[in-house]
Amino acid sequence: MTVYIPMKEFAERRRKLMERMAPDSIAILPAASERVRNRDVLHPFRQDSDFQYLTGFGEPDAVLVLIPGRDHGESVLFCKERNPEKELWDGFLVGPEGAIERFGLDDAFPISDIDDILPGMIEGRSRVYYPLGKDHTFDAQVMDWVKLIRSKVRSGAQPPGEFVALEHQLHDLRLYKSANEIKAMARAGEISAEAHRRAMQRARRGGSEYNLEAELVHTFMDHGARATAYPSIVGGGANGCILHYIDNSAPLKDGDLVLIDAGCEVECYAADITRTFPVNGKFSEDQKALYEVVLAAQVAAIDAVRPGNHWNHPHEAALEVLCQGLIDLGLLRGTLAQVLDTEAYKPFYMHRTGHWLGLDVHDVGDYKVGDAWRVLEPGMALTVEPGLYVAPDNTEVEPRWRGLGIRIEDDVVVTRDGCRVLTDGVPKTVAEIEALMAG
Ligand code: GLY
Ligand code: MN
Ligand code: MN
């Protein structure tokens, strides 16, 4: 059961989705499947984010069906039946009765009966919403149910004629976070910030990148956040220039920076924080110079997160500061306009300044509406994460810059008059970082 999101909020989400569905339609959404890791060992189970959003129900082998206007209940769940013998080995199952009582579904059936029951629910509905094309097995299953109905047309059965991707409507709902969702995300941000602080405080002991990963995991687990939102990145020295570095196996070197990009999940809501700091607790002059450019870019980008600005404004704000900084430090030549126009910054800054954040670390929601960037509105949550990366083999720049990789990332939510930073529990100025590491 979820603590941050009350059951009535899940019901409200289902209601909102049904309001957006065509009359005479049905939506079908499967839970995530368990995946084998090796032989009889499974990967830790993570619920599908759409399924989680609409149910809060954390088991595999379940299917949610939404049938607007159905007399016997509009929200129907198929799930595993209770089974004392199986539960003795694998733990508690909610069961169909529990799904109604504890999860507020209107109606529920054993998943083993779905082939007998669901075609009758689809029959007579003209449009079927489902995650079309996401999973071949489920696509085939939906078509099997439809074929069954088609085989009975001479007895008067009416098969559906339209199949529509469920995501379009659902993902637009997910883009706007409620007060409860923001509380869950703030908690994930708070725990993740504490984990980064702990890693900073322990870095001076040296060791390897995985030693700092262990400190992150320790804090996540210690607060009951048992899953990371994505594999943690701990990159010492030039490994900080590898955007998705997850080996985390190299020794940490005195005099190097280390880049940590890590966040936990709380009730499946992600945090996503990056900090970059010196292994020995003190920035060198060159490290500090480049770091200050990234920090100024991040502050400018956060300042651009406010209602009325569009999605690309923070990126543009960050880009200007980064490019001017690269020119001022002599890493790029030319005017600001030239550098922006020719994209000469690309070898140093090749990613965007953020992404939507929510149940998925790279959360759902359109970034453009038609040809125009999406306008920011209260409740939208995003990351702000500019960086600069100087490849170790970049001979165009002075050797002193080579191998520096710096990113600073915070999570923010748009408010009525600006934005709220959810991850400010971990320092990011040079003075604050050095003070924490000296302590
Ligand atoms: N940690 C993934 C990202 O920052 O986008
Ligand atoms: Mn991110
Ligand atoms: Mn990140």
Short mmCIF file of N, CA and C and ligand atoms in Angstrom, two decimals, residues 229-231 233 243-244 261-263 271-274 351 354-355 361-362 383 385 407 409, ligand 1:
data_model
loop_
_atom_site.label_atom_id
_atom_site.label_comp_id
_atom_site.label_asym_id
_atom_site.label_seq_id
_atom_site.Cartn_x
_atom_site.Cartn_y
_atom_site.Cartn_z
N ALA A 229 16.38 4.85 -8.81
CA ALA A 229 15.52 5.23 -9.94
C ALA A 229 16.17 4.87 -11.27
N TYR A 230 17.48 4.59 -11.23
CA TYR A 230 18.29 4.23 -12.40
C TYR A 230 19.64 3.81 -11.84
N PRO A 231 20.45 3.10 -12.61
CA PRO A 231 21.75 2.66 -12.07
C PRO A 231 22.61 3.88 -11.70
N ILE A 233 25.57 6.41 -11.14
CA ILE A 233 26.79 6.75 -11.87
C ILE A 233 27.78 7.33 -10.87
N LEU A 243 28.81 9.81 -20.17
CA LEU A 243 27.51 10.25 -19.65
C LEU A 243 26.77 9.14 -18.90
N HIS A 244 26.82 7.92 -19.40
CA HIS A 244 26.10 6.83 -18.74
C HIS A 244 27.07 5.81 -18.13
N ASP A 261 25.89 10.71 -10.12
CA ASP A 261 24.52 10.94 -10.59
C ASP A 261 23.70 9.77 -10.05
N ALA A 262 22.88 10.04 -9.02
CA ALA A 262 22.16 8.95 -8.36
C ALA A 262 20.91 9.47 -7.67
N GLY A 263 19.89 8.61 -7.64
CA GLY A 263 18.66 8.96 -6.94
C GLY A 263 17.87 7.71 -6.64
N ALA A 271 13.93 10.34 -7.83
CA ALA A 271 14.77 11.52 -7.67
C ALA A 271 15.97 11.32 -8.60
N ASP A 272 16.59 12.42 -9.00
CA ASP A 272 17.67 12.36 -9.99
C ASP A 272 18.62 13.53 -9.71
N ILE A 273 19.68 13.24 -8.96
CA ILE A 273 20.60 14.30 -8.52
C ILE A 273 22.00 14.02 -9.05
N THR A 274 22.66 15.06 -9.51
CA THR A 274 24.10 14.94 -9.82
C THR A 274 24.88 16.01 -9.05
N HIS A 351 24.32 17.12 -24.30
CA HIS A 351 22.97 16.67 -23.90
C HIS A 351 22.10 17.87 -23.59
N GLY A 354 17.62 19.08 -19.33
CA GLY A 354 16.73 18.40 -18.39
C GLY A 354 15.74 17.50 -19.08
N HIS A 355 14.84 16.96 -18.30
CA HIS A 355 13.79 16.06 -18.78
C HIS A 355 12.67 16.06 -17.76
N VAL A 361 12.21 8.08 -14.41
CA VAL A 361 13.22 9.13 -14.28
C VAL A 361 13.20 10.02 -15.52
N HIS A 362 13.11 9.44 -16.67
CA HIS A 362 12.84 10.23 -17.88
C HIS A 362 11.34 10.10 -18.10
N THR A 383 14.05 17.99 -14.37
CA THR A 383 15.41 18.14 -13.85
C THR A 383 16.06 19.33 -14.54
N GLU A 385 19.99 20.14 -15.39
CA GLU A 385 21.25 19.42 -15.28
C GLU A 385 22.28 19.77 -16.36
N ARG A 407 28.89 17.90 -13.92
CA ARG A 407 27.44 18.10 -14.10
C ARG A 407 26.85 18.43 -12.74
N GLU A 409 22.96 18.63 -11.09
CA GLU A 409 21.57 18.32 -11.43
C GLU A 409 20.67 18.40 -10.22
N1 GLY B 1 20.36 10.01 -14.42
C1 GLY B 1 19.85 10.13 -15.71
C2 GLY B 1 19.74 11.51 -16.13
O1 GLY B 1 20.26 12.40 -15.48
O2 GLY B 1 19.09 11.82 -17.08
#
